[in-house]
Coordinates of C-alpha atoms and ligand atoms in Angstrom, one line a residue:
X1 CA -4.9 56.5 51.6
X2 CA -6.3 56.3 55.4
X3 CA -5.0 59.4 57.1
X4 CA -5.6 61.1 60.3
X5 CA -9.2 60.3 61.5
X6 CA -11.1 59.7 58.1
X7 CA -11.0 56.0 57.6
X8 CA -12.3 55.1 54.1
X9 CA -13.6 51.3 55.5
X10 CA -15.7 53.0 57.8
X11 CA -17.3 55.3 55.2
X12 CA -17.9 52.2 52.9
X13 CA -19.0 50.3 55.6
X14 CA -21.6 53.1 56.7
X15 CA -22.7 53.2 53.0
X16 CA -23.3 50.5 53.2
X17 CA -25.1 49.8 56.0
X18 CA -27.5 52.6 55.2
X19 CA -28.6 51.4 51.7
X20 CA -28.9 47.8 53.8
X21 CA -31.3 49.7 55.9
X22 CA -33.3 51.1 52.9
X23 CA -33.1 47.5 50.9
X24 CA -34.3 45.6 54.3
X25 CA -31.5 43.3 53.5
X26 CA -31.4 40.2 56.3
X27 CA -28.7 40.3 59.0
X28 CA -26.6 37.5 57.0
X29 CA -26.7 39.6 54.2
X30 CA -25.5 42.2 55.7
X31 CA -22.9 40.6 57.7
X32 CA -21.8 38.6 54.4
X33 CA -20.9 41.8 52.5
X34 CA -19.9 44.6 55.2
X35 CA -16.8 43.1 55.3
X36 CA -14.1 41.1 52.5
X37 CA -14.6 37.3 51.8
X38 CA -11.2 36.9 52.2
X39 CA -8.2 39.0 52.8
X40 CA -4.2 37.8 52.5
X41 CA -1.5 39.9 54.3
X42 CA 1.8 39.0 52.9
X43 CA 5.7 39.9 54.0
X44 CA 8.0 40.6 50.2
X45 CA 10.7 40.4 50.9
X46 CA 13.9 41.7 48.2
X47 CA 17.3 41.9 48.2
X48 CA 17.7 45.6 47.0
X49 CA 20.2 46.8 44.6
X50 CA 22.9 47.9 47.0
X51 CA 22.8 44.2 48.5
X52 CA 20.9 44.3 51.6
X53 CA 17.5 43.1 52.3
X54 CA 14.5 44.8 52.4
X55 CA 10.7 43.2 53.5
X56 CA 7.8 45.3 52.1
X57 CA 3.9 44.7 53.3
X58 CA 1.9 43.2 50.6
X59 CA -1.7 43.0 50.4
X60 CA -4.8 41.1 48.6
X61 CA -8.6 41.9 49.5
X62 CA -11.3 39.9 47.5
X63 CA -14.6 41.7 48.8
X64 CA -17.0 39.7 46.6
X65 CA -17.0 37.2 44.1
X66 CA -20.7 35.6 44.0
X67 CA -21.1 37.6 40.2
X68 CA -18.3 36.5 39.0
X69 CA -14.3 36.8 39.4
X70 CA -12.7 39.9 41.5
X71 CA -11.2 43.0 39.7
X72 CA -9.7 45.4 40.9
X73 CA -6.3 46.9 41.0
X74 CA -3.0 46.9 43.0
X75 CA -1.5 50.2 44.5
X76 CA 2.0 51.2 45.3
X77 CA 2.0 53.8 48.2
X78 CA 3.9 54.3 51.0
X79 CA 0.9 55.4 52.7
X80 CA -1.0 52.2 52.2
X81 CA -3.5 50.9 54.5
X82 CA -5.5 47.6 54.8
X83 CA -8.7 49.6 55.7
X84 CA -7.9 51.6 51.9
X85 CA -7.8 48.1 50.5
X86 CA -10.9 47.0 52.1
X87 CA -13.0 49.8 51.6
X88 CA -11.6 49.8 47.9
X89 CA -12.3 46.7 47.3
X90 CA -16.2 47.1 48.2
X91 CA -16.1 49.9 45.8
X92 CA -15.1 47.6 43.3
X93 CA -17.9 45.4 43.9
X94 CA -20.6 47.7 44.1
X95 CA -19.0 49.1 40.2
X96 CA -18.9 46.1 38.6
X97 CA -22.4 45.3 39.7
X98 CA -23.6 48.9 38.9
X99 CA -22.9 48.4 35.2
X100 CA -23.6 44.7 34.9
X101 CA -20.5 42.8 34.1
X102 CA -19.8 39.3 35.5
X103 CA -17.3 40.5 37.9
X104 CA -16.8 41.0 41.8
X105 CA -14.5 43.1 43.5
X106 CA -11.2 42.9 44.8
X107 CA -7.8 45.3 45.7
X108 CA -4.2 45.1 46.0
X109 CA -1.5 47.1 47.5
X110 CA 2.1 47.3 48.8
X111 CA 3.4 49.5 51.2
X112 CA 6.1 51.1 49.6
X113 CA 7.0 54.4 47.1
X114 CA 8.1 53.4 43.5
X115 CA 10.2 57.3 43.8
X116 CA 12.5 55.8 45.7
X117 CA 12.8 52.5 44.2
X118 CA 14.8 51.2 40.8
X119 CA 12.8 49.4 38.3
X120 CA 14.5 46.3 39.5
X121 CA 13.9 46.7 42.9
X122 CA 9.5 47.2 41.5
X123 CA 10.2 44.3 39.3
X124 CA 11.0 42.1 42.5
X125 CA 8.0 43.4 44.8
X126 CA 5.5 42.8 41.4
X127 CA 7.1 39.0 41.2
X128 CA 7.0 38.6 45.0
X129 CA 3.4 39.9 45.0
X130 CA 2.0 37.5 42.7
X131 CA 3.7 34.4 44.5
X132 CA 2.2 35.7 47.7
X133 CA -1.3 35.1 46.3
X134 CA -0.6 32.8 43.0
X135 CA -2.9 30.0 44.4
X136 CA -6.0 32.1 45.2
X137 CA -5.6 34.5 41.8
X138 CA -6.5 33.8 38.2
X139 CA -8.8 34.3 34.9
X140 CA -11.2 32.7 36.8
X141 CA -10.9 33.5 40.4
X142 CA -9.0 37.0 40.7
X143 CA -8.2 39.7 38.2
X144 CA -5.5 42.6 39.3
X145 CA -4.9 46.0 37.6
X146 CA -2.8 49.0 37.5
X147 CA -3.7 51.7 40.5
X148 CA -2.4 54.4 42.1
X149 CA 1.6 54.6 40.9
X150 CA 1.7 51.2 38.7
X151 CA 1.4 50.6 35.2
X152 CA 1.4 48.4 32.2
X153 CA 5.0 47.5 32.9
X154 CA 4.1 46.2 36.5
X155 CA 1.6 44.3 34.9
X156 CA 3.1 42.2 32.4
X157 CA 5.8 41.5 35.3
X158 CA 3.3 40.1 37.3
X159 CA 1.6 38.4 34.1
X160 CA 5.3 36.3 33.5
X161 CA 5.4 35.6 37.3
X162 CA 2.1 34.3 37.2
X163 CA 2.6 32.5 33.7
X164 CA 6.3 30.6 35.0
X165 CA 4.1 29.4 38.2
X166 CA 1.2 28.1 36.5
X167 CA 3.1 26.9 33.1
X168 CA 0.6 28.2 31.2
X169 CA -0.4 31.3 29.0
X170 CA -2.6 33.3 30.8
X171 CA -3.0 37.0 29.5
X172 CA -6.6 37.2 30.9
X173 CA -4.7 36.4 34.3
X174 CA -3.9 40.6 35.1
X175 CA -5.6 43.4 32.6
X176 CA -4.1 47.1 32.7
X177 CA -1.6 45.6 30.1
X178 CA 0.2 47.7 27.2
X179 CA -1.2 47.3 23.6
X180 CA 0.9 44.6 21.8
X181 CA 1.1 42.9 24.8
X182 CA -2.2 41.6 26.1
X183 CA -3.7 45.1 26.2
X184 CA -6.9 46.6 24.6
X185 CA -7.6 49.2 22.0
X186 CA -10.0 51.9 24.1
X187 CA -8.6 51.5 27.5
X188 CA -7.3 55.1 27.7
X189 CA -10.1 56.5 26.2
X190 CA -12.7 54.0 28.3
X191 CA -13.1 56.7 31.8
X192 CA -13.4 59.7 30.0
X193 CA -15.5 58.3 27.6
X194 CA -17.9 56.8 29.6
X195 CA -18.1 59.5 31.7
X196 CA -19.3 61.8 28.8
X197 CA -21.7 58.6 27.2
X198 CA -23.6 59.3 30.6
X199 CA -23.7 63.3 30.4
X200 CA -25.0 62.6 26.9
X201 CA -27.8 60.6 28.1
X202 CA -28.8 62.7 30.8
X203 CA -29.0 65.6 29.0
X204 CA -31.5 63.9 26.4
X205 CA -33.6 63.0 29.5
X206 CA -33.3 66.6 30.3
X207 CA -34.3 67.6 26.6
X208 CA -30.8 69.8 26.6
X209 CA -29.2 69.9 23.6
X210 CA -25.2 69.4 24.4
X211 CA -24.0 72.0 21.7
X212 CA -26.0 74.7 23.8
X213 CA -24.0 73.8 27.2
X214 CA -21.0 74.5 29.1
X215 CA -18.6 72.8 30.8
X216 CA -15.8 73.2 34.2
X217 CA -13.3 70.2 34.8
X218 CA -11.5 69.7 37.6
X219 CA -8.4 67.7 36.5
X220 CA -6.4 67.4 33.7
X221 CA -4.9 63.6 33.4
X222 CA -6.5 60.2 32.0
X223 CA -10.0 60.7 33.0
X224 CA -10.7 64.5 32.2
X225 CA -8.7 64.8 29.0
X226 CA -10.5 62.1 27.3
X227 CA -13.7 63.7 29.2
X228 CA -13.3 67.1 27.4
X229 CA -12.1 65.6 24.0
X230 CA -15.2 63.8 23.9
X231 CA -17.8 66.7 25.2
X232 CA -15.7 68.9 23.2
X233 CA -16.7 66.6 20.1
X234 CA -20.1 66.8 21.1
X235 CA -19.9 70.4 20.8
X236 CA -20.5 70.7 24.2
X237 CA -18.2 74.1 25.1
X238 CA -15.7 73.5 27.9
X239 CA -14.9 76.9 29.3
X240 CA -12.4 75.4 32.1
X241 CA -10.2 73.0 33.5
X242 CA -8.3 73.2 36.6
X243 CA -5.5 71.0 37.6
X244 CA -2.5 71.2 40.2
X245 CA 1.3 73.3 39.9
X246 CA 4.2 70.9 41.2
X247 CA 6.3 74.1 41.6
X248 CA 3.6 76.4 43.2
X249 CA 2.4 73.7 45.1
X250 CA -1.3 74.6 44.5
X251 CA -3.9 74.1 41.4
X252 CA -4.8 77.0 38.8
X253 CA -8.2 76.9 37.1
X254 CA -7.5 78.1 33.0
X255 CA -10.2 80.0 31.4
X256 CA -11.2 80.3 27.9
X257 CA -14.5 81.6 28.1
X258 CA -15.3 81.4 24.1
X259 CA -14.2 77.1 24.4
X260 CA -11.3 75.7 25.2
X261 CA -9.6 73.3 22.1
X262 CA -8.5 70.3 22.8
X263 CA -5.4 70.0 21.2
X264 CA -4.2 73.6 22.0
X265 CA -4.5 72.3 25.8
X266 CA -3.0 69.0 25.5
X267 CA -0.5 70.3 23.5
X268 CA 0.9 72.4 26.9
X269 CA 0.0 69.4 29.1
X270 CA 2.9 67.0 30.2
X271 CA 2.4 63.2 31.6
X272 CA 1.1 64.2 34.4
X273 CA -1.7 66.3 33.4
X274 CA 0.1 69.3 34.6
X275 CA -0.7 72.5 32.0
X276 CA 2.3 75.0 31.6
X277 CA 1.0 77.9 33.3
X278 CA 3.4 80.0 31.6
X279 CA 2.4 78.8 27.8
X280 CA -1.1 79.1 28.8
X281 CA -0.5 82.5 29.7
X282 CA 1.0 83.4 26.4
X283 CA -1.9 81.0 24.6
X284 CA -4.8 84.0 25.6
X285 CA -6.4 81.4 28.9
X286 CA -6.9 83.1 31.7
X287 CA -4.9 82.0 34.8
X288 CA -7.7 81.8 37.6
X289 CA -7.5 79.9 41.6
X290 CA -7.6 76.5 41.5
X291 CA -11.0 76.3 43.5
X292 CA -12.1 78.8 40.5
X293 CA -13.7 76.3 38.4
X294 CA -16.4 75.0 41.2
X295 CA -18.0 78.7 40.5
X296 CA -18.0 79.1 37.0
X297 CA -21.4 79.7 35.3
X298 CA -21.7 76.4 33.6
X299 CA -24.1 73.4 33.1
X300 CA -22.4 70.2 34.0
X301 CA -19.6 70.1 36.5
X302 CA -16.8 67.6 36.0
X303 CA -14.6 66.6 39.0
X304 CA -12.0 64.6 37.6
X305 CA -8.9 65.2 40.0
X306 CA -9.0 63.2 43.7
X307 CA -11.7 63.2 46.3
X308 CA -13.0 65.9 48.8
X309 CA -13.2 68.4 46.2
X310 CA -17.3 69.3 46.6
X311 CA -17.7 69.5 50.6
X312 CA -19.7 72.0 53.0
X313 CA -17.2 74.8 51.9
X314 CA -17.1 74.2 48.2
X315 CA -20.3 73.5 47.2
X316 CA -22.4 76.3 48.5
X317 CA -19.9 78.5 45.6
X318 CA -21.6 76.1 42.7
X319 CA -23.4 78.8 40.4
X320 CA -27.1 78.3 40.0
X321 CA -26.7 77.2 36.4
X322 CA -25.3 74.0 37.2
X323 CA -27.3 70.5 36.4
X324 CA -25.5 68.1 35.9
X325 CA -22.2 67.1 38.2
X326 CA -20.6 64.0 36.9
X327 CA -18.2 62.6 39.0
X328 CA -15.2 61.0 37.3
X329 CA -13.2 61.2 40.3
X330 CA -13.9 58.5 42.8
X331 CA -15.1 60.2 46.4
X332 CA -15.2 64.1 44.8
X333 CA -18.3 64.8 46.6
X334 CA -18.9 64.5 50.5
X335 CA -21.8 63.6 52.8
X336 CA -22.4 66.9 53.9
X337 CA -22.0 68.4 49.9
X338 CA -25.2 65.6 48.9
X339 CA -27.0 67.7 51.2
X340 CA -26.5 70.7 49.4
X341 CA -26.7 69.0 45.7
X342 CA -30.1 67.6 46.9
X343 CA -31.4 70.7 48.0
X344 CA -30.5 72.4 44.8
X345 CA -31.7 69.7 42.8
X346 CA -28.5 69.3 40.8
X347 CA -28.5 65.9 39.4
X348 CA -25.3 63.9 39.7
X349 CA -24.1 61.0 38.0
X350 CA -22.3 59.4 40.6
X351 CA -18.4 58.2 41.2
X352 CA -18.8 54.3 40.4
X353 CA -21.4 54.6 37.8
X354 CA -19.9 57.5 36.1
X355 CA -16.3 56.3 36.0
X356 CA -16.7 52.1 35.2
X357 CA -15.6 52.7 31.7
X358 CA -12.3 51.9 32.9
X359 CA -13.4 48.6 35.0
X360 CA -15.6 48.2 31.9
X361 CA -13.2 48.4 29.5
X362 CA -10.8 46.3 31.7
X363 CA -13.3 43.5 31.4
X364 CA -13.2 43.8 28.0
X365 CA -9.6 43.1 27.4
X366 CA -9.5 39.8 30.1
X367 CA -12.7 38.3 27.6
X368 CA -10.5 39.2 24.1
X369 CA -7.6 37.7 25.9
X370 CA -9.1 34.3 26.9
X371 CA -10.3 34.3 23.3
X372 CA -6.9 35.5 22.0
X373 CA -8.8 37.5 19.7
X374 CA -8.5 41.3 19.6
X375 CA -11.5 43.6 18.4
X376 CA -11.0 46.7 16.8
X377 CA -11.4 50.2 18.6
X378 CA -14.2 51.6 17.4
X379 CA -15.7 47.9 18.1
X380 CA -14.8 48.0 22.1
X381 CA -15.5 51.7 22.2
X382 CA -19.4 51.1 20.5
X383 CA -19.7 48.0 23.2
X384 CA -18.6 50.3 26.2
X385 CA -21.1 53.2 25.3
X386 CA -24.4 50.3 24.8
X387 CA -23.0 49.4 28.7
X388 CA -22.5 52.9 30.0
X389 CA -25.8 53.8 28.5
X390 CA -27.7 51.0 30.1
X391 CA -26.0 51.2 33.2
X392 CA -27.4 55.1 33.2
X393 CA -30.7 54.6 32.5
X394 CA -31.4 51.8 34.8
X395 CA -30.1 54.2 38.0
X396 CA -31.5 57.2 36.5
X397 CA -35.3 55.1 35.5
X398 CA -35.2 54.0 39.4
X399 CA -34.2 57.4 40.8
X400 CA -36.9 59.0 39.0
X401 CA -39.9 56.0 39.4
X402 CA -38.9 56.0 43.3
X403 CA -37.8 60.0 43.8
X404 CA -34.6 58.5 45.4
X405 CA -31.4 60.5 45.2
X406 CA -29.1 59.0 42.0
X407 CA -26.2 57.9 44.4
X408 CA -28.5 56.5 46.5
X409 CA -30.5 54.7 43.1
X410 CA -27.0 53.4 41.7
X411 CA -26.6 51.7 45.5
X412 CA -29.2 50.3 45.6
X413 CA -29.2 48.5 42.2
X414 CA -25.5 47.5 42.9
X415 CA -26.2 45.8 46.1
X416 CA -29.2 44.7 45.2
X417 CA -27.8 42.2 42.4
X418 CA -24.6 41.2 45.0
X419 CA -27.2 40.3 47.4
X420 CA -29.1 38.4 44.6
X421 CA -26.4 36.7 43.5
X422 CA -25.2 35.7 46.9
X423 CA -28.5 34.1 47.8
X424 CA -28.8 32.4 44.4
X425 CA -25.5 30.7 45.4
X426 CA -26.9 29.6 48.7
X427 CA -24.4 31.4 51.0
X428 CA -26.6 33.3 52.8
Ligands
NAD501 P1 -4.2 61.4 36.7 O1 -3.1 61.3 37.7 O2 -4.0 61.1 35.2 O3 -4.7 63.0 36.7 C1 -5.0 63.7 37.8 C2 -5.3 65.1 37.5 O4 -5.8 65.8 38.6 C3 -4.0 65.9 37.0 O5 -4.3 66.8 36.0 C4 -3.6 66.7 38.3 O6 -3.0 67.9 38.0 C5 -5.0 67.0 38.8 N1 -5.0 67.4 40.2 C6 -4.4 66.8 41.3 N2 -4.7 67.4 42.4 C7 -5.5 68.5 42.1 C8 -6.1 69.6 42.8 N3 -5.9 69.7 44.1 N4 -6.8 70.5 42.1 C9 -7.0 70.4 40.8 N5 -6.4 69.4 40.1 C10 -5.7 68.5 40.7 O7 -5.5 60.7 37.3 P2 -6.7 60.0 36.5 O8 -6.3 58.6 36.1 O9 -7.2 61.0 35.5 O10 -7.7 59.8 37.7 C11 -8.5 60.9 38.2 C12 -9.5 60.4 39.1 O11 -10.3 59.5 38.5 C13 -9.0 59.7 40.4 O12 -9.9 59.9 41.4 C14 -9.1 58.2 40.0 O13 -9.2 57.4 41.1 C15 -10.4 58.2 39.2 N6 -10.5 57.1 38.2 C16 -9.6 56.9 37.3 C17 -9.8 55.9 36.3 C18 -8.8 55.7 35.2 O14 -9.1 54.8 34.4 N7 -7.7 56.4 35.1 C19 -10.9 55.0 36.5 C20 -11.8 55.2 37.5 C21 -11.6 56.3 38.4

């Protein structure tokens, strides 16, 4: 969420504009896809369960769509901003163009906070959203998601809301959705996953083999527990994982230094991703600051918790055995930390290459659900890692042929084929 000065449109926009630079992309160009095609601002109004009536702020940003429909997902928060929504949005477009799927990039949101609302009262906001924007969504046009505080539950709301405007059956309409229900096998799995399918391949280019390395997470929820499983099963050894305390109001880092198991972890874990500090006590880890797992002495770094976590303070306390960072959080790393990365000649798989299994995965469901036929796990899990893999090596073959940094690489290939496809199209 936009708060206090830092206004996440503004650091899209300048990453933008400074990859532009490097690309020599002309002025229309630039204009065309610094800011959304087309935004909607929308008043939902519901009559709340005590009887009075209640208007909440609704949103709907399609950045791009030249490569194909917009993705991207719709957040509750009370803290919700149109510049988050924008700047989001971009992101999405840059990810979908990063690991080549025929998608754009879009965002949603409504200002409110799901804590203080019954599921009636979500129900009506997720059917009020989708009749905000029903003419300008669809399969073909606009494809929403679960974000920040909704879920499968939202989704298929929004699907039936969709479905009774249109008449038709549309499960490739909204993706996010639970299994049995227009959902895929591999969508949990999908982040983490592809987060580890790149570590894999950069540590072949490295000639490392993964049994011989260690590993510090930051963040113990969707992304990072599928993350470890995976290394883990690699037999890469994971010596850390930090992740926040509701009741201490701070993050703990838990050390095993002869490997953390995956199912002994998980097993103390609850919904959240929140380990029992007291179980993990009794369980031999070692209980550790939460900024503890930044220093360990590991190869690959995993920052898979929220964003600002590597900045000027943090990352001059990375030990010199570090490699690899792969960012499975989106934003972990800041400006000022690149600096420090580069001059250490870590090498980092960055934020929207490293984490698109999930957008990745979500593609997959919306094409089995316009075909109404479902493939099996292991199928959409082997079809994720041949994208994830090729998505790597193309950023990584052009960092390395132009000595460019990987963030800046991935960029560059992103906008590169938005730009392409905008031109092919005629629009600019
Ligand atoms: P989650 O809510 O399931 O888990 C978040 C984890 O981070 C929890 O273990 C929590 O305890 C921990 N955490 C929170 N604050 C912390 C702190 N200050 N220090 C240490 N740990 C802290 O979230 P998730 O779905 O795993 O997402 C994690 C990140 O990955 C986010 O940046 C998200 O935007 C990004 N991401 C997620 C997906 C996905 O498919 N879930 C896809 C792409 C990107």
């Amino acid at each position: 969420m936009a708060t206090g000065s830092f206004n996440p449109f503004q650091m899209a926009q300048q990453q933008f504009d400074q990859v532009a630079e490097k690309l020599g992309l002309d002025q229309a160009t630039r204009d065309l896809l610094r800011n959304s095609n087309r935004e909607i601002h929308f008043n939902i109004p519901v009559r709340m369960d005590d009887g009075s009536y209640k208007v909440f702020r609704g949103f709907r940003c399609q950045h791009n769509d030249a490569r194909g429909p917009a993705k991207g997902g719709i957040r509750f928060h009370p803290h919700e901003t149109i510049d988050t929504v924008r700047a989001l949005a971009m992101w999405m477009t840059w990810k979908t163009a990063v690991v080549d799927i025929p998608l754009g990039g879009g965002k949603g949101g409504v200002v409110c906070d799901p804590h203080n609302l019954s599921m009636r009262e979500q129900e009506q906001i997720c059917r009020g959203w989708v009749r905000a924007v029903a003419p300008l969504v669809g399969p073909l046009q606009d494809v929403p998601a679960p974000d920040v505080m909704t879920t499968g539950q939202h989704m298929i709301w929004m699907l039936d809301e969709y479905e009774k405007i249109t008449g038709i059956k549309a499960p490739g309409f909204i993706t996010g959705k639970p299994l049995g229900a227009g959902g895929s096998l591999g969508r949990k799995e999908a982040t983490g996953f592809g987060v580890i399918y790149t570590v894999r391949e950069a540590l072949k280019e490295m000639n490392i083999d993964i049994t011989k390395t260690t590993a510090a997470f930051q963040g113990f929820g969707n992304v990072s527990q599928h993350a470890l499983k995976l290394y883990t099963e690699l037999g890469g050894t994971a010596i850390c994982v930090s992740c926040w305390n509701h009741h201490e109001q701070k993050s703990f880092t838990y050390k095993k230094a002869s490997g953390i198991k995956f199912d002994e972890l998980i097993s103390i874990t609850d919904r959240f991703g929140e380990i029992d500090v007291n179980k993990a006590r009794e369980l031999g880890y070692e209980i550790l600051p939460g900024e503890a797992w930044i220093e360990q002495e590991v190869d690959i770094l995993v920052p898979a918790a929220i964003e600002n976590q590597i900045n000027a303070e943090t990352a001059p306390k990375m030990a010199k055995s570090v490699k690899i960072i792969a960012e499975g959080a989106n934003g972990p790393t800041t400006p000022e930390a690149d600096e420090i990365i580069k001059s250490r000649n870590i090498w980092v798989i960055p934020d929207f290459l490293a984490n698109a299994g999930g957008v990745t995965c979500s593609y997959f469901e919306q094409v089995q659900c316009n075909m109404n036929y479902f493939w099996s796990k292991e199928e959409v899990l082997e079809k994720l890692d041949r994208k994830m893999t090729e998505a790597y090596h193309a950023v990584s073959n052009l960092a390395r042929s132009r000595n460019v940094y990987m963030r800046d690489a991935a960029y560059m290939i992103a906008i590169s084929r938005v730009a392409e496809a905008c031109k092919l199209r005629g629009w600019v």
